[in-house]
CSV table of C-alpha atoms and ligand atoms in Angstrom, one decimal:
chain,number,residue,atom,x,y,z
A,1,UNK,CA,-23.6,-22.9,-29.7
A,2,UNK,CA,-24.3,-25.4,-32.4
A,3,UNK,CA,-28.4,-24.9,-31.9
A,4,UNK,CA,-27.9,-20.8,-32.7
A,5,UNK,CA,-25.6,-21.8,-35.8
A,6,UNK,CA,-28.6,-24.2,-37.1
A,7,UNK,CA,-31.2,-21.4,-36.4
A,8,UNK,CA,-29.0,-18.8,-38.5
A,9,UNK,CA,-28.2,-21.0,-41.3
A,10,UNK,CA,-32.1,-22.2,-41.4
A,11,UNK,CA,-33.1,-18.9,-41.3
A,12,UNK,CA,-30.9,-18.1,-44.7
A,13,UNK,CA,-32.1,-20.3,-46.5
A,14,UNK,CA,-35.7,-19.6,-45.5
A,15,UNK,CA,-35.0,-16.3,-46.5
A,16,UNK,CA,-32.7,-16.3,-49.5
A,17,UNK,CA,-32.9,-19.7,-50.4
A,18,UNK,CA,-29.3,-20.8,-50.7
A,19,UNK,CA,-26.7,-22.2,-48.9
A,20,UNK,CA,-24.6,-19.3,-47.1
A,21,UNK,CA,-21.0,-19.1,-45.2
A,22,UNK,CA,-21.2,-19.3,-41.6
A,23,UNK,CA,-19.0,-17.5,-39.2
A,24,UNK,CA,-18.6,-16.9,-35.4
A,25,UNK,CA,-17.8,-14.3,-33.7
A,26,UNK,CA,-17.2,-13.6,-30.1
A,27,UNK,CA,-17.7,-11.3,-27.5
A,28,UNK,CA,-14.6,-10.4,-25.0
A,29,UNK,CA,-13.5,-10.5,-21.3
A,30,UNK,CA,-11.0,-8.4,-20.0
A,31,UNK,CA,-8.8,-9.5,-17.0
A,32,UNK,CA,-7.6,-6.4,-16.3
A,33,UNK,CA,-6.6,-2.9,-17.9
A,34,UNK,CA,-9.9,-1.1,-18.4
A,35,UNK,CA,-10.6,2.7,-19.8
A,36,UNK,CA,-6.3,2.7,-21.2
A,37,UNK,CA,-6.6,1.0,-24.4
A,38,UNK,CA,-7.0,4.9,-25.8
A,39,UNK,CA,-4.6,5.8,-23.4
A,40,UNK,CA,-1.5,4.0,-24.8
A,41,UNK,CA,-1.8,1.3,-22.0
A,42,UNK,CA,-1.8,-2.6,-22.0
A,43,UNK,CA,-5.0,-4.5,-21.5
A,44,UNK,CA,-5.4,-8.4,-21.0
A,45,UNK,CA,-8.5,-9.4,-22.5
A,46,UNK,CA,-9.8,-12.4,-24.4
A,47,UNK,CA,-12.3,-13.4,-27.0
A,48,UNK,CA,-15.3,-16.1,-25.3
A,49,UNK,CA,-18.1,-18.3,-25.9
A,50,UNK,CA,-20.5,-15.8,-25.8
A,51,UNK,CA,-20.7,-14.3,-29.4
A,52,UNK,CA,-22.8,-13.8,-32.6
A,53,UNK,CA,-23.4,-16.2,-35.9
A,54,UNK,CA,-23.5,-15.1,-38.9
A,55,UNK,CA,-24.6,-16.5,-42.4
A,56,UNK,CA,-23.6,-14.4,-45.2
A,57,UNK,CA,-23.4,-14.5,-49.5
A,58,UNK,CA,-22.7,-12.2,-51.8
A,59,UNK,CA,-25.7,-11.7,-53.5
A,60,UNK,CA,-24.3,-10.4,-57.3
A,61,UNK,CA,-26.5,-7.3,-56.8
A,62,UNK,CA,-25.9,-3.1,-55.4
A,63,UNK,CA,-28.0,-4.5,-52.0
A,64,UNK,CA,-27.0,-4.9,-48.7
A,65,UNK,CA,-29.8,-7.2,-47.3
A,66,UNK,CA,-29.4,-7.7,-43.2
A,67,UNK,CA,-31.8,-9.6,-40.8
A,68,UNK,CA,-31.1,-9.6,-36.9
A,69,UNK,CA,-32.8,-12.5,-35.7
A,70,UNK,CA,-32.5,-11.1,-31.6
A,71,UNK,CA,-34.2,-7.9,-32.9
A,72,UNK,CA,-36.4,-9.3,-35.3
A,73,UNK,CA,-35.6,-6.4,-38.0
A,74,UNK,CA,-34.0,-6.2,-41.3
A,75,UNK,CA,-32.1,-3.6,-43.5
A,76,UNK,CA,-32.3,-3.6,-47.1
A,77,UNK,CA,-30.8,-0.8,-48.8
A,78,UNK,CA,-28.5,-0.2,-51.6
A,79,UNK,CA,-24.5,0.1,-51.5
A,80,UNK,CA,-25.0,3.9,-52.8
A,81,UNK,CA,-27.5,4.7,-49.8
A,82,UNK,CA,-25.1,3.6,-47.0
A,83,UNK,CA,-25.9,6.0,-43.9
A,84,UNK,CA,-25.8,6.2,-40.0
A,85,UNK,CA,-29.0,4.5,-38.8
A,86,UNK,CA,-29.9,3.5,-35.0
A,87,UNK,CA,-28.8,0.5,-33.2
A,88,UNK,CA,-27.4,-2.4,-34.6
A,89,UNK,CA,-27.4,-1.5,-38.0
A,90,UNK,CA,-24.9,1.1,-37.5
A,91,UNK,CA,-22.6,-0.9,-36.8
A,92,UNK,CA,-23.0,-2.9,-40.0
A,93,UNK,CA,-23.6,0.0,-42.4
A,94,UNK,CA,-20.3,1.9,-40.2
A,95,UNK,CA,-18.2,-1.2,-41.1
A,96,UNK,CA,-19.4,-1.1,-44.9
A,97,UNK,CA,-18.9,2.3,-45.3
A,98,UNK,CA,-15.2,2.0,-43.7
A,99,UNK,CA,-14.7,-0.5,-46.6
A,100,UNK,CA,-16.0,1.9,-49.2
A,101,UNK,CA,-13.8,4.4,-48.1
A,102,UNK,CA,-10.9,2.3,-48.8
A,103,UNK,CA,-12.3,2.2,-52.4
A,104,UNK,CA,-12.7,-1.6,-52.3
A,105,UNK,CA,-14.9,-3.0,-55.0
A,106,UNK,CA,-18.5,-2.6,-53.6
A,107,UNK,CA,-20.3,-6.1,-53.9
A,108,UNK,CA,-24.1,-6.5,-52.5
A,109,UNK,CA,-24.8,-9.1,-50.0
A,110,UNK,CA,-27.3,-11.3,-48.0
A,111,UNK,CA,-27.1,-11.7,-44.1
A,112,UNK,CA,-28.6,-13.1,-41.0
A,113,UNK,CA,-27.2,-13.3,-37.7
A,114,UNK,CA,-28.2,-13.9,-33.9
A,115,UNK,CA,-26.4,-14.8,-30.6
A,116,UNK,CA,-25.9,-15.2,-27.5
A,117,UNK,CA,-23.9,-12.1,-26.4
A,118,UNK,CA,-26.5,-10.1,-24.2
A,119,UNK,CA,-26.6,-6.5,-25.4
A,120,UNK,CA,-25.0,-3.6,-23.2
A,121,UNK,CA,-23.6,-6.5,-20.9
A,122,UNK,CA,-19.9,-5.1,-21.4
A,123,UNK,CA,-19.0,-8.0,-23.3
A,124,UNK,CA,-18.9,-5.6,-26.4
A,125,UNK,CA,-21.1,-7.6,-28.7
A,126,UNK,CA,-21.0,-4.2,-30.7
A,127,UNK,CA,-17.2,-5.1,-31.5
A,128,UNK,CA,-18.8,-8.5,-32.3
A,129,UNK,CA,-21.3,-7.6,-34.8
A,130,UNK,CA,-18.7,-5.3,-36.3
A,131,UNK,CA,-15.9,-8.5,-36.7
A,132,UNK,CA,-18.6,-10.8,-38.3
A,133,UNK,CA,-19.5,-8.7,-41.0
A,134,UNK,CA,-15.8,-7.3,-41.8
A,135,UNK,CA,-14.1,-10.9,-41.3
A,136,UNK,CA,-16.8,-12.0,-43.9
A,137,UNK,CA,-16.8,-9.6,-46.2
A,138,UNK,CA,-12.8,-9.8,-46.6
A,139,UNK,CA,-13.4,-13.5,-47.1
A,140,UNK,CA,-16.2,-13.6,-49.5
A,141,UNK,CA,-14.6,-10.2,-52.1
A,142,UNK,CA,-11.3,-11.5,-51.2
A,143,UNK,CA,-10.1,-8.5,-49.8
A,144,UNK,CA,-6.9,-10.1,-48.2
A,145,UNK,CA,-6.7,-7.7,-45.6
A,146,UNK,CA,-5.1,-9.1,-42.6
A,147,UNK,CA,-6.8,-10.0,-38.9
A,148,UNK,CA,-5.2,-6.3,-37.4
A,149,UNK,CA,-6.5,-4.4,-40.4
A,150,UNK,CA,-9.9,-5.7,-40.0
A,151,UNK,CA,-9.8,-5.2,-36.1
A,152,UNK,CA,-8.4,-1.4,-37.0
A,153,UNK,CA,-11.3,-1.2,-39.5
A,154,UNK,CA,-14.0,-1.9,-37.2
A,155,UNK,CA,-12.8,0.1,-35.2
A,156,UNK,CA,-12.8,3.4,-36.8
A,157,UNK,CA,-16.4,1.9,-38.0
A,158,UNK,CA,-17.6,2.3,-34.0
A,159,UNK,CA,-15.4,6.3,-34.1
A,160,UNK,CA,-17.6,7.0,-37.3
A,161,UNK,CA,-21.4,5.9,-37.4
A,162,UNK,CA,-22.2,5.2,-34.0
A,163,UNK,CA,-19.8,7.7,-32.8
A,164,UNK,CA,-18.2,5.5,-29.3
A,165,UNK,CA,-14.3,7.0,-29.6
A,166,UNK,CA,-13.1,3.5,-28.1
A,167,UNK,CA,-9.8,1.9,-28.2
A,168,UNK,CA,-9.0,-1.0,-29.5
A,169,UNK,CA,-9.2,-3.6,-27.3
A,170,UNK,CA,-12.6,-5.1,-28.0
A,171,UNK,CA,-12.0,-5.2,-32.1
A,172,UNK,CA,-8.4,-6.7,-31.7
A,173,UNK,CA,-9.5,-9.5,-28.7
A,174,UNK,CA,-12.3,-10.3,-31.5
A,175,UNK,CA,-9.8,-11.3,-33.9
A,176,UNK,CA,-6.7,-11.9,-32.6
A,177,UNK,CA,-8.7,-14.4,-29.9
A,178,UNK,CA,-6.9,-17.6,-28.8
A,179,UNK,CA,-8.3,-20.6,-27.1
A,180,UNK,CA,-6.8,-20.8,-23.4
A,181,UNK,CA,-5.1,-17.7,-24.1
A,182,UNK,CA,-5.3,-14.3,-22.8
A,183,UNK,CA,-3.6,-11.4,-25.1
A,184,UNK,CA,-1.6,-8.7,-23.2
A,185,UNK,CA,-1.9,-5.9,-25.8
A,186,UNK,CA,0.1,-2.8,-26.1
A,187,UNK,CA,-2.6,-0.4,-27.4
A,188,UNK,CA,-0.1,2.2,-28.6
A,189,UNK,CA,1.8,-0.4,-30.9
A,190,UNK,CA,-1.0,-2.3,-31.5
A,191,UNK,CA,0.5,-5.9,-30.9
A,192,UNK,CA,-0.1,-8.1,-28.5
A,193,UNK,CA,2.0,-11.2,-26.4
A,194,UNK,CA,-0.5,-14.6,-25.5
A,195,UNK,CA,-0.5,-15.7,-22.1
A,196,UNK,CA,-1.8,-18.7,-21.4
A,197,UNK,CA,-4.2,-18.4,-19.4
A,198,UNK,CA,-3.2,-21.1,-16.4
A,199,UNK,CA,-6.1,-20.8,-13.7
A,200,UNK,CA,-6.4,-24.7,-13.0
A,201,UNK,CA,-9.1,-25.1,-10.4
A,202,UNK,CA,-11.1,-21.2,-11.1
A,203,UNK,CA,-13.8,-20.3,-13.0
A,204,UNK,CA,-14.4,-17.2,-14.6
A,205,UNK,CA,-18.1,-16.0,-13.7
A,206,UNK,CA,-19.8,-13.1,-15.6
A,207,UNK,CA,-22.3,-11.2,-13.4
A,208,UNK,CA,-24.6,-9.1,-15.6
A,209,UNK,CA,-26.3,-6.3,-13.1
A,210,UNK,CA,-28.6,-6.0,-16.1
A,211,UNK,CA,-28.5,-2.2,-15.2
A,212,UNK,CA,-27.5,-0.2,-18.4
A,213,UNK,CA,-27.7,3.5,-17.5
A,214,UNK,CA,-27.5,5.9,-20.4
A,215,UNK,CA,-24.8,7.7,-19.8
A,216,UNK,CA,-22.6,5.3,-20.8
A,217,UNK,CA,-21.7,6.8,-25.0
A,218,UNK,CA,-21.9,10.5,-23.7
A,219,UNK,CA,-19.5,9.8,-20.4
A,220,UNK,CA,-17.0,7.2,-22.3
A,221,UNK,CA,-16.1,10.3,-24.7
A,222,UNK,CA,-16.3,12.6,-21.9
A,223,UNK,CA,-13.4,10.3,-20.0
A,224,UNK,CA,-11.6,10.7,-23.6
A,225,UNK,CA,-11.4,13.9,-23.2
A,226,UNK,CA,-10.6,14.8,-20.1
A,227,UNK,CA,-7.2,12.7,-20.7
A,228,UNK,CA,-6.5,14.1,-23.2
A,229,UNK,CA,-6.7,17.5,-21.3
A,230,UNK,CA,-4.1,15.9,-18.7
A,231,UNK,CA,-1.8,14.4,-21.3
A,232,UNK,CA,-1.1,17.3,-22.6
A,233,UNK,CA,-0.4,19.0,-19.6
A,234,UNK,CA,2.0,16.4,-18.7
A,235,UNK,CA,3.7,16.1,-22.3
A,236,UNK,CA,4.4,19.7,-21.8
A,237,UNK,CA,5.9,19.4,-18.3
A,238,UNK,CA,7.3,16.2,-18.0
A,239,UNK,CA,8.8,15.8,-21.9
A,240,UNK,CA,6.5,12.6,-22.0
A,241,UNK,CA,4.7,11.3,-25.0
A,242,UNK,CA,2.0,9.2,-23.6
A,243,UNK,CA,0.7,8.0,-20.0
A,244,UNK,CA,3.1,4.6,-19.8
A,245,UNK,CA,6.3,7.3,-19.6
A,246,UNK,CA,4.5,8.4,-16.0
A,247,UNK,CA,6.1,5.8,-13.2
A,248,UNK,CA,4.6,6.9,-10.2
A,249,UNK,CA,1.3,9.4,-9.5
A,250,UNK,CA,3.8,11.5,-7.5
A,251,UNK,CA,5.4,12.7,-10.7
A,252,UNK,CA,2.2,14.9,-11.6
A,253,UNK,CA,1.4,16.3,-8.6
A,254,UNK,CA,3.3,19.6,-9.3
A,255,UNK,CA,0.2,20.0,-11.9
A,256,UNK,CA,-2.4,19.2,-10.0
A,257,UNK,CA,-3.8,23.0,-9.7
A,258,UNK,CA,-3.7,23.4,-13.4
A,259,UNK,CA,-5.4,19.8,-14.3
A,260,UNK,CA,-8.2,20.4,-11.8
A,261,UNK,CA,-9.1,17.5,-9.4
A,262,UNK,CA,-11.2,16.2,-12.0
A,263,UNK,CA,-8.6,15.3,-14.6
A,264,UNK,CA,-5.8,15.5,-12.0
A,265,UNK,CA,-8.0,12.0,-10.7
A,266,UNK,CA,-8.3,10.5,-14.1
A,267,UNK,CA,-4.8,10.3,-15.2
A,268,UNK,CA,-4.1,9.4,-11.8
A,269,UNK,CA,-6.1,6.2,-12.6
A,270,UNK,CA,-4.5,5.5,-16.1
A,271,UNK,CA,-1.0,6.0,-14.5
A,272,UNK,CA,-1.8,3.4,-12.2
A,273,UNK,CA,-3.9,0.8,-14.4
A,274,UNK,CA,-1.3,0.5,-16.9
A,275,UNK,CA,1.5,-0.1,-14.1
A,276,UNK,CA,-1.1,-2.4,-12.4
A,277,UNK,CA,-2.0,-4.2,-16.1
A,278,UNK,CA,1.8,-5.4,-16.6
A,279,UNK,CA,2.5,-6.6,-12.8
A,280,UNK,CA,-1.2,-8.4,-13.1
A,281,UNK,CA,0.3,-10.2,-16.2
A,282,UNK,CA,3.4,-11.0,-14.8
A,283,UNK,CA,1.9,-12.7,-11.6
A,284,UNK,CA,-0.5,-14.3,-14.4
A,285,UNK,CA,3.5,-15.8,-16.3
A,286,UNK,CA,4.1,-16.9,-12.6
A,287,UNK,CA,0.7,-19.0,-11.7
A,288,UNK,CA,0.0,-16.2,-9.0
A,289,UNK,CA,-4.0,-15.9,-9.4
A,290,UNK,CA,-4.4,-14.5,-5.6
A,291,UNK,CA,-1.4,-11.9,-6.0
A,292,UNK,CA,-3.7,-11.3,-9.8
A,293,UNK,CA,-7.1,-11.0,-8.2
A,294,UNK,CA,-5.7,-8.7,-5.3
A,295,UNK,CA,-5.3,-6.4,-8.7
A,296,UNK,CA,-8.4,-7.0,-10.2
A,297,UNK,CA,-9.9,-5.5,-6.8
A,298,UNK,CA,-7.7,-2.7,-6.9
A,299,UNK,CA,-8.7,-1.6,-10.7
A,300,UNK,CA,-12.5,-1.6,-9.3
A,301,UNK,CA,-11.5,0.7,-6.6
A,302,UNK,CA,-10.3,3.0,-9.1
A,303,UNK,CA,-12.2,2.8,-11.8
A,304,UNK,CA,-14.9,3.8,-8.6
A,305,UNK,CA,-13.2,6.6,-6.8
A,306,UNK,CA,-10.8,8.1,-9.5
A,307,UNK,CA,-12.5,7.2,-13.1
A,308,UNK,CA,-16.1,7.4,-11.7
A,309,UNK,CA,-17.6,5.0,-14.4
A,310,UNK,CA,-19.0,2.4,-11.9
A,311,UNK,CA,-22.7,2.6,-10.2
A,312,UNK,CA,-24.5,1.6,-6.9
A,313,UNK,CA,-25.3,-1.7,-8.8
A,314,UNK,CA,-21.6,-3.0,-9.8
A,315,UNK,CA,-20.3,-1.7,-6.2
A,316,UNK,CA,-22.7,-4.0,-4.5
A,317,UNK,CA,-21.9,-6.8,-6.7
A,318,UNK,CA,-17.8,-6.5,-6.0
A,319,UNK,CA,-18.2,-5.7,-2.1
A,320,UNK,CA,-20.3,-9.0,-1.9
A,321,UNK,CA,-17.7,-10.8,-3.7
A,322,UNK,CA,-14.9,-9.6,-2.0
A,323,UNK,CA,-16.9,-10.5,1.0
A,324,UNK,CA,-16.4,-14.6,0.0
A,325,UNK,CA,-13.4,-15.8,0.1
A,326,UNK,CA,-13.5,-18.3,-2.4
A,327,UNK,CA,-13.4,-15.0,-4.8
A,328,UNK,CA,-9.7,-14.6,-5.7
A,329,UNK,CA,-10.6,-11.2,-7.8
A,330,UNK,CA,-13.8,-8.9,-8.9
A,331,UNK,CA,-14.4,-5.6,-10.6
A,332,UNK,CA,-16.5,-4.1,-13.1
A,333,UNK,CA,-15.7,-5.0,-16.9
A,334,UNK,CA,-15.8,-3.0,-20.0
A,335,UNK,CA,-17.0,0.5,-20.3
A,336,UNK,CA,-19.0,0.8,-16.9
A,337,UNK,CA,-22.0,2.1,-15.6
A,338,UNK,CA,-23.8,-1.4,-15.6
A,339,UNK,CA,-23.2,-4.2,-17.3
A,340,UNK,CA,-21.0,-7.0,-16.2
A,341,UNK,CA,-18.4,-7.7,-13.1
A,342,UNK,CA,-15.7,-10.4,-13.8
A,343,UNK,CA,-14.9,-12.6,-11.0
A,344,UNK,CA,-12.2,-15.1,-10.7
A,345,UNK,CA,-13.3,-17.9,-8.1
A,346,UNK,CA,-12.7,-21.2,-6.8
A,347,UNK,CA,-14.1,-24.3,-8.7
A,348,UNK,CA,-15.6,-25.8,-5.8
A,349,UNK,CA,-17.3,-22.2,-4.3
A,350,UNK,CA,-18.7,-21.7,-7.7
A,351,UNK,CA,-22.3,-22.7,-7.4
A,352,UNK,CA,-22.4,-21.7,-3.9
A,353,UNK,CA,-20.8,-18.0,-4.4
A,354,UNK,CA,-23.4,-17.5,-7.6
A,355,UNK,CA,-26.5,-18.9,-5.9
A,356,UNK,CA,-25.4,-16.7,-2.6
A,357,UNK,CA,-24.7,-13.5,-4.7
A,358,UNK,CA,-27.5,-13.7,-7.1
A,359,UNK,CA,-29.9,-13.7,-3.9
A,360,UNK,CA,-28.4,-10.4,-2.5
A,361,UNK,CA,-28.8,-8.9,-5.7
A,362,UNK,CA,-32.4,-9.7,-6.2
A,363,UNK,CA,-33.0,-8.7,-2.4
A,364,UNK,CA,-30.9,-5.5,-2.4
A,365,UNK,CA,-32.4,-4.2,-6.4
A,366,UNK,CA,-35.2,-6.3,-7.0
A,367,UNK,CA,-33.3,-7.6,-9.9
A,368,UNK,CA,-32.7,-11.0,-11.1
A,369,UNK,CA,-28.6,-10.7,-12.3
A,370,UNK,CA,-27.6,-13.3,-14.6
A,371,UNK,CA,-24.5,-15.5,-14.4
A,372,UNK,CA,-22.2,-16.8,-17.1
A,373,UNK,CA,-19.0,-19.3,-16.9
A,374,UNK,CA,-17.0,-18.2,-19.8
A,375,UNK,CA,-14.6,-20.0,-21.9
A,376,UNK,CA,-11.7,-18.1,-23.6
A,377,UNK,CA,-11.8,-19.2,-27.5
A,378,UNK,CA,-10.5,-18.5,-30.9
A,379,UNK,CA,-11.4,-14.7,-32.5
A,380,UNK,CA,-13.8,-14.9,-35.2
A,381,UNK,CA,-13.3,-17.3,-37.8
A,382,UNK,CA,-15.3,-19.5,-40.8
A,383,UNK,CA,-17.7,-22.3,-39.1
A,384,UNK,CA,-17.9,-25.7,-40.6
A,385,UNK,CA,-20.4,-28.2,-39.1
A,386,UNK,CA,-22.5,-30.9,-40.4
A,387,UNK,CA,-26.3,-30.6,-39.4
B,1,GLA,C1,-15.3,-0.2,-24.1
B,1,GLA,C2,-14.5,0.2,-25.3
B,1,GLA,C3,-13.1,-0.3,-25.2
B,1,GLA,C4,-12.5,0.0,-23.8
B,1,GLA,C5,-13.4,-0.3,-22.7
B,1,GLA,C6,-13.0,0.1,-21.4
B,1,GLA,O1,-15.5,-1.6,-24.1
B,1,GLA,O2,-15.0,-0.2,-26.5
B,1,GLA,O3,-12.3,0.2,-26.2
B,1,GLA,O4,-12.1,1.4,-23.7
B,1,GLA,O5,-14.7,0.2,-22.9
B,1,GLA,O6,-11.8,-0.5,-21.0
């Protein structure tokens, strides 16, 4: 961690030649409660070790000036020119512009960051990149807006220039992130209980398919949709006012013909994944990890058969675990169709289960998967170390 800090803050003053402010901000896990943060539901992620740097200054100038040290590319533009752009410098100009739009005074500045958040990994280092630059920029104009309305901010930033229509899970774990802690967030009040996270003698392993199919923006706002279609449906029928008022699948089968199968299968899923998401955290409260990762299975099963966001690659990695025994819980993580699985498994089996699934992998895809132990840390925040 401290070696990536050094490399930003060197880089800075290569480039600008002044001392800068250095933050950190992390990627996320989730434990459980995927595709219902914009679906009223409860999720339980967390922010990690895995996350960007950042040094920034205001620069008493109209410019924004941006170097990503991973890409090896740089924006420099001024405030007045602010527009969509490709990659990862939409997600800096998107959180700019959401600050313009709040008529905040405009104030140029210098930035470089880098990381060690792999890209399209599901460990959303686009909510990342967005947190750095808005916690920094509240800090350095002095914008005193709170942790929530940064997390808000970035994301209608993803809803506006890159055009994702997530929820709000990956913004708010970026912020609101506690050491040790897990947050079960209500994503229709937007506010969140910590749980500790109490899994003495389990690892959390990361197992990046490194698989990234395309699909991924163009489906996520097609799943959007589609509940949408079936929410209102049910609001009509039922009297509800979001999914979490459903108790039991059996309630909407009288609409099945009129959803269609597709989105009758869909909000079948959220039903169930929000129910699932607040037993999952009450068996967390009660130190039950197998009765938890017995869940964790069940959401991949799901998210398979009735969301249809996995692929051949994240199947193969969840069968295998649930083939081991020493794996308490697996499933995909985060948006789906590649990127990461999250696996809960015993500290002894650790090495063994990696070394044992990595090797399937690589046989089954010709792939070599990565692997990475998270910790669960503190949401982005102002970094002080002495070099
Ligand atoms: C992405 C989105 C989140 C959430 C997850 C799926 O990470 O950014 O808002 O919807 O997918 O749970």
């Amino acid at each position: 961690m401290k070696e990536t800090a050094a490399k930003v803050k060197a880089a800075f003053k290569e480039k600008f030649n002044e001392e800068p402010h250095l933050y950190y901000s992390p990627g996320r896990i989730n434990l459980i409660g995927e595709h219902v943060d914009y679906n009223d539901g409860f999720v339980l992620p967390g922010a990690i070790d895995k996350g960007i740097f950042f040094a920034m200054a205001l620069n008493n100038s109209d410019k924004i000036n941006c170097y990503s040290i991973d890409f090896d590319e740089h924006i420099s533009l001024p405030l007045s020119a602010i527009q969509k752009m490709e990659s990862w410098k939409n997600y800096v100009l998107g959180v700019v512009n959401e600050f313009q739009k709040l008529e905040l005074p405009d104030e140029g500045f210098n930035c470089v960051f880098g990381g060690n958040i792999p890209i399209g990994g599901g460990m959303s280092s686009s909510a990342a990149l967005e947190g750095g630059i808005s916690f920094g920029l509240n800090e350095l104009c002095n914008f005193k807006m709170s942790r929530k309305e940064l997390a808000l901010l970035g994301q209608r930033a993803e809803h506006n220039f890159p055009a994702v229509k997530c929820g709000i899970m990956d913004q708010y774990a970026n912020m609101m992130g506690k050491e040790e802690t897990v947050l079960l967030l209500d994503c229709k009040n937007v506010s969140h209980e910590d749980i500790p996270l109490h899994i003495n003698g389990h690892e959390i392993i990361l197992i990046n398919t490194k698989v990234h199919h395309s699909l991924a923006g163009s489906e996520y706002n097609q799943r959007r949709k589609e509940c949408e279609k079936g929410l209102a449906i049910l609001k009509r029928e039922l009297k509800i006012n979001s999914f979490r008022d459903v108790h039991d699948v059996i309630e909407m089968l009288p609409y099945k013909n009129e959803m269609g199968e597709k989105v009758f299968n869909r909000c079948s899923f959220v039903v169930e994944e929000i129910l699932r998401t607040k037993k999952a955290a009450e068996l967390l409260k009660a130190n039950d990890i197998s009765g938890f990762g017995e869940l964790m299975f069940q959401t991949h099963d799901g998210l398979k058969d009735l969301y249809e966001v996995s692929c051949k690659e994240l199947d193969f990695l969840v069968n295998i675990a649930c083939e081991n025994k020493e794996v308490i819980g697996a499933r995909l993580m985060g948006g789906g169709f590649g990127g990461c699985t999250i696996n809960i498994v015993k500290e002894e089996s650790a090495t063994s289960f990696v070394e044992k699934i990595l090797k399937a992998y690589k046989d089954e895809f010709n792939i070599e998967a990565e692997n990475y132990k998270v910790k669960v840390v503190n949401g982005t925040g102002k970094l002080f170390f002495e070099e």
